Coordinates of C-alpha atoms and ligand atoms in Angstrom, one line a residue:
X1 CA -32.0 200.5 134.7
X2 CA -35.0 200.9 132.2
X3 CA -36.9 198.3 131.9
X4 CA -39.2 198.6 128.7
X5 CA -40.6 195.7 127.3
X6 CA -39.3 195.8 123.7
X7 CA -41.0 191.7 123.1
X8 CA -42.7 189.4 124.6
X9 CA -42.0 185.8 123.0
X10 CA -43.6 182.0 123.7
X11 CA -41.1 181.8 126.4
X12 CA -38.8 184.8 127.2
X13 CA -39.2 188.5 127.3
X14 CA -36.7 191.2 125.8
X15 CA -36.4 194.5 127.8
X16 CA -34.3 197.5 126.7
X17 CA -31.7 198.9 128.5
X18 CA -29.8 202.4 128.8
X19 CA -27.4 201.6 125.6
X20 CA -29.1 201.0 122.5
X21 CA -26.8 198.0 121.7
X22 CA -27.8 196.0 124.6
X23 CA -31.2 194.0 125.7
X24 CA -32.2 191.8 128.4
X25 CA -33.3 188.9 128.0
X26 CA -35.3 187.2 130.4
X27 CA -36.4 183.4 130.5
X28 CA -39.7 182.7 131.5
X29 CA -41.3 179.3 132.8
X30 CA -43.9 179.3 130.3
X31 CA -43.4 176.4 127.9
X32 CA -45.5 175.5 124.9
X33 CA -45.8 172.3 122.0
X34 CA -47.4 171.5 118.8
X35 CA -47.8 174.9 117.6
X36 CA -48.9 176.4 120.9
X37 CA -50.9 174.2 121.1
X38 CA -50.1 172.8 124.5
X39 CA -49.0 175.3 126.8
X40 CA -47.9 174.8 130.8
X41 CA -45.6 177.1 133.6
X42 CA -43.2 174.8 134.9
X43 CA -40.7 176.4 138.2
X44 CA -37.4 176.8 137.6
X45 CA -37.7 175.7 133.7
X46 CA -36.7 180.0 133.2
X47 CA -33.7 179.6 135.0
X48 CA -32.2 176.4 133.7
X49 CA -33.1 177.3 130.3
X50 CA -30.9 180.5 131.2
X51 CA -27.9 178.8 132.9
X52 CA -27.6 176.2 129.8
X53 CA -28.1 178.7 127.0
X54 CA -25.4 180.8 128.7
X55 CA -23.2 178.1 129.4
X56 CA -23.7 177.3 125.4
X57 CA -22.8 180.4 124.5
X58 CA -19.7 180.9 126.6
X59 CA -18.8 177.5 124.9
X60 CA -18.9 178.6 121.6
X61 CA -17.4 182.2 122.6
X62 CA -14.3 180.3 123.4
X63 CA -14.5 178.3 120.1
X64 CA -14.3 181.4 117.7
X65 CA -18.4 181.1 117.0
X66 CA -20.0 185.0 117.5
X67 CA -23.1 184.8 120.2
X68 CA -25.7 187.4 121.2
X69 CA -24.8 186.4 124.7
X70 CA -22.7 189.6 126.6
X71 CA -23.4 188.5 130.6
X72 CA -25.4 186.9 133.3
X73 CA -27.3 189.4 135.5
X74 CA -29.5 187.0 137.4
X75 CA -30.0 183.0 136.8
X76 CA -33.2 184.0 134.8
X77 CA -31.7 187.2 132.7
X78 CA -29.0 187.4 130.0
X79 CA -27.2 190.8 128.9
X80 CA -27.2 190.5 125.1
X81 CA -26.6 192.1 122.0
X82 CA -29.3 193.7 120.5
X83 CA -29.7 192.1 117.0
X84 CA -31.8 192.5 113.9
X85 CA -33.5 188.7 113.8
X86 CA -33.6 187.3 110.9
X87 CA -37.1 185.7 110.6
X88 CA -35.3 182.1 110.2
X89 CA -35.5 178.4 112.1
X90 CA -32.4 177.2 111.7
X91 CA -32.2 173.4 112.2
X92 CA -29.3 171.4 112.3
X93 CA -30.1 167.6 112.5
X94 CA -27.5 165.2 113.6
X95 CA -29.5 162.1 113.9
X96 CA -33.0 161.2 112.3
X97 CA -36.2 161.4 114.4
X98 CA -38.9 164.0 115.1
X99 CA -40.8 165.7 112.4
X100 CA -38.2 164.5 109.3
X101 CA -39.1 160.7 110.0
X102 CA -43.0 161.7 110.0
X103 CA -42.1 163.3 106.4
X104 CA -39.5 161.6 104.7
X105 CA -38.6 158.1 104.8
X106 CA -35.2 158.0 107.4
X107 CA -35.1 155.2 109.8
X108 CA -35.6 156.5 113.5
X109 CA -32.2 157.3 114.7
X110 CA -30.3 157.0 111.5
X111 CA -27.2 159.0 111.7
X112 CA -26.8 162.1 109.1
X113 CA -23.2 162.3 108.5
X114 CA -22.9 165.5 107.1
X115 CA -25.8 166.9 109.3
X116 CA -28.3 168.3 107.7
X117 CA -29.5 171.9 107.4
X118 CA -32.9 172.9 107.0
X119 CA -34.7 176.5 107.3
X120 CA -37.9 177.3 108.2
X121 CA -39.8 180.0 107.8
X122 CA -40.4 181.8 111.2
X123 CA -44.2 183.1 110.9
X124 CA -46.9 181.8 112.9
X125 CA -49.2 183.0 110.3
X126 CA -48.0 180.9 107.9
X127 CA -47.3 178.1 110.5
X128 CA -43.9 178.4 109.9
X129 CA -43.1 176.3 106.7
X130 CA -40.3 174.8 105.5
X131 CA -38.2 177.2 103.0
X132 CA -35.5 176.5 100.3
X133 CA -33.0 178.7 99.1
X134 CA -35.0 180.5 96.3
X135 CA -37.6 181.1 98.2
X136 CA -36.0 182.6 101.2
X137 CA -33.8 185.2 98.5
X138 CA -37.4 185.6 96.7
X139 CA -38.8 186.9 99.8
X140 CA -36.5 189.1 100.9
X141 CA -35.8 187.4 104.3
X142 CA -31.5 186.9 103.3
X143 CA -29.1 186.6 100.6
X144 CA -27.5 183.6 98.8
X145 CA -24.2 185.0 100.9
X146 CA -25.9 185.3 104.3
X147 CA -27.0 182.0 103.3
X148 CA -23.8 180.7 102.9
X149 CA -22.8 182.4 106.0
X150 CA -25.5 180.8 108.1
X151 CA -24.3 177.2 107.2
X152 CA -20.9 177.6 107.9
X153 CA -21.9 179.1 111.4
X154 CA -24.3 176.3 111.9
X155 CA -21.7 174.0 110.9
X156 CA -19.1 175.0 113.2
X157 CA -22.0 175.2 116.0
X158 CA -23.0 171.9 115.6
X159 CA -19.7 170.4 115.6
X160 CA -18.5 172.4 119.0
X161 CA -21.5 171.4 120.7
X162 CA -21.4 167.7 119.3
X163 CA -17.7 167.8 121.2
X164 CA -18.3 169.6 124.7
X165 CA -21.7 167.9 125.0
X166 CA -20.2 164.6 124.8
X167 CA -17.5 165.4 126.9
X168 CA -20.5 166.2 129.7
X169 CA -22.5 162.5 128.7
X170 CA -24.8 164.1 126.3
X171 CA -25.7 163.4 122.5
X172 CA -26.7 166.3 120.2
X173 CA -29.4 164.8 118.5
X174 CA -30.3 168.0 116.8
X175 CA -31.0 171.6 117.3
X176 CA -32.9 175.1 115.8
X177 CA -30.8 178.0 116.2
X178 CA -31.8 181.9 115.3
X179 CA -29.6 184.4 113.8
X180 CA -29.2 187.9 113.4
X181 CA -27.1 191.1 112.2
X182 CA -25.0 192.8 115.1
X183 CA -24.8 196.7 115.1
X184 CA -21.5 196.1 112.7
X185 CA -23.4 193.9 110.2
X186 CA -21.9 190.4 111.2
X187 CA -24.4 186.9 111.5
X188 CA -24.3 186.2 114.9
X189 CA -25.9 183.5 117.3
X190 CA -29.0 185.1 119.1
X191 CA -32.2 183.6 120.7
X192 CA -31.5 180.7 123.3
X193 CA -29.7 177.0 122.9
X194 CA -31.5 175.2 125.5
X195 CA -33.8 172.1 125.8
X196 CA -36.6 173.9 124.4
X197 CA -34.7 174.2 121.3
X198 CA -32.4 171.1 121.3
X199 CA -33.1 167.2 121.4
X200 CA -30.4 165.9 124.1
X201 CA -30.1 162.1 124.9
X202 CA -28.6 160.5 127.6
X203 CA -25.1 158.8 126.2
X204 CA -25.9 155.8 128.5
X205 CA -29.5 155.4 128.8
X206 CA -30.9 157.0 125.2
X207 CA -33.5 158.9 127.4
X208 CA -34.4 162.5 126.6
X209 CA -33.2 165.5 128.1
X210 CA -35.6 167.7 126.5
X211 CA -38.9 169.4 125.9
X212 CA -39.6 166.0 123.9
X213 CA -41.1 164.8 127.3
X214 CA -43.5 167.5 127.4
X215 CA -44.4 166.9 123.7
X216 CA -44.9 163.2 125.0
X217 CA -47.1 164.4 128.2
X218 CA -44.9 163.1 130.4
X219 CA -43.8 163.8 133.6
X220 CA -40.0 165.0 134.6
X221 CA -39.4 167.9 132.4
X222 CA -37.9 170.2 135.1
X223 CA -36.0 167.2 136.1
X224 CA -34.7 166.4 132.9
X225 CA -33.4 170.2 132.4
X226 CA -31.8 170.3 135.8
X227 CA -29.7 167.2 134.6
X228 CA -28.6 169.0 131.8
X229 CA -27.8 171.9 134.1
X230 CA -25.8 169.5 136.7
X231 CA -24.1 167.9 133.5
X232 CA -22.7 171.2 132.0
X233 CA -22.2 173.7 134.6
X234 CA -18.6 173.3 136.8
X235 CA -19.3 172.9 140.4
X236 CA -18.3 176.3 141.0
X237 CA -20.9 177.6 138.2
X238 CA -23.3 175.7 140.1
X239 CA -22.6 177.1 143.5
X240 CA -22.4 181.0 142.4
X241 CA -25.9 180.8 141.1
X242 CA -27.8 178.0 143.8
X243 CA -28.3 175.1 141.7
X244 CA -29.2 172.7 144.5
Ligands
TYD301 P1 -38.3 168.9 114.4 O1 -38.0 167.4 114.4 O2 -38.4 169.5 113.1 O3 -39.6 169.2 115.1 P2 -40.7 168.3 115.9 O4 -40.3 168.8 117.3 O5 -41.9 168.9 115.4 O6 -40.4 166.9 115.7 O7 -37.3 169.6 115.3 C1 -35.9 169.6 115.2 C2 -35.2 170.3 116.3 O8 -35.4 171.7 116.2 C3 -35.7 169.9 117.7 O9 -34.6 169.9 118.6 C4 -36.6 170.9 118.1 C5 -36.1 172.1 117.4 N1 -37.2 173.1 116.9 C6 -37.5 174.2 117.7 O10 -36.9 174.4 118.8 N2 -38.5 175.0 117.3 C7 -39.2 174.8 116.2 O11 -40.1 175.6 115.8 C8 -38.8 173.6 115.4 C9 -39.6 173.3 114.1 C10 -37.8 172.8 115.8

């Protein structure tokens, strides 16, 4: 198989691969915080971060919501769809905390019943500001439809995962999700829903479940994944790729 790098992000690489419609995607233990800022390599944090986005995806295959997401190849590389990103942080916010209580005046852990949607610009040069709809049709980066589009998909995301992560002992406190054209022109799911890109709290305990420990400094991160991992995946999942 060619393997050309085609991208090298924060935390995963995209390769190409014989058909131009297809990448891999592959999930590296590299982790960063606070605007890269704080950066570490944690084992295994590659492969859970690729069993639970996977996982995700196959989850919201089965609901009717289009992913990037085609196949596992290893526990650390994802067949996808090749997509044309669209340079947007999607975040969906189920419950208040993080970044919109240091900004706006929400109580820690409020509930947001509808959930709010918020886009950020995604450009490190610009540090990745928050964007409203004008803006984001001024410059180019979607349309008022694709807009549209994107919060109905978001929508239906959030309320999917809301369900099956329950189900599995876990609260979605909220989420960023990226999104992108297919080769036929449809908004699909791309990127990676993991606990990078999620805040997951324990049902019983309120702990995290995500890279909110490493923002914290403290220790457990792998740990923390490798619950989520145990949580989500069947036993059968867990055996055909060696989750001890
Ligand atoms: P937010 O509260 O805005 O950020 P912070 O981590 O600075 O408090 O984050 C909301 C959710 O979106 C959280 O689950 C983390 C995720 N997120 C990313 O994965 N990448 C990002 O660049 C941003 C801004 C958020």
């Amino acid at each position: 198989m060619n393997k050309e790098l085609l991208y090298t992000g924060k935390a995963k690489d995209v390769y190409k691969t014989d058909n131009e419609d297809e990448v891999i995607v592959h999930f590296r233990n590299d982790i960063t915080a606070l605007d890269g800022g704080k950066t570490d390599s944690l084992e295994n944090k590659g492969r859970y971060n690729t069993l639970i986005s996977a996982k995700l995806f196959e989850v919201l295959e089965s609901k009717g919501v289009k992913t990037q997401y085609i196949d596992l190849i290893t526990s650390e590389e994802m067949l996808s769809k090749s997509l044309k990103m669209i340079p947007l942080e999607v975040i969906c916010r189920n419950i208040a905390t993080g970044s919109l209580i240091k900004k706006y005046p929400f109580q820690e852990k409020q509930e947001l019943n509808p959930p709010i949607i918020q886009f950020d610009y995604k450009n490190d040069e610009f540090h990745d500001p928050m964007l409203n709809d004008d803006i984001i049709i001024a410059l180019n980066i979607a349309t008022k439809d694709d807009l549209e589009r994107i919060r109905e998909i978001t929508r239906k995301l959030n309320s999917v995962l809301v369900d099956f992560l329950k189900e599995h002992g876990i609260i979605l406190v909220d989420f960023k999700i990226e999104v992108g054209f297919d080769k036929d022109n449809n908004i699909v799911v791309g990127d990676e829903i993991s606990p990078d890109t999620t805040r997951l709290w324990d049902i019983e305990t309120g702990k995290n479940f995500d890279k909110d420990i490493f923002r914290k400094n403290e220790s457990g991160v792998v740990s923390a994944y490798h619950k989520v991992v145990k949580a989500i995946l069947t036993p059968e999942e867990q055996k055909k790729w060696n989750v001890e």
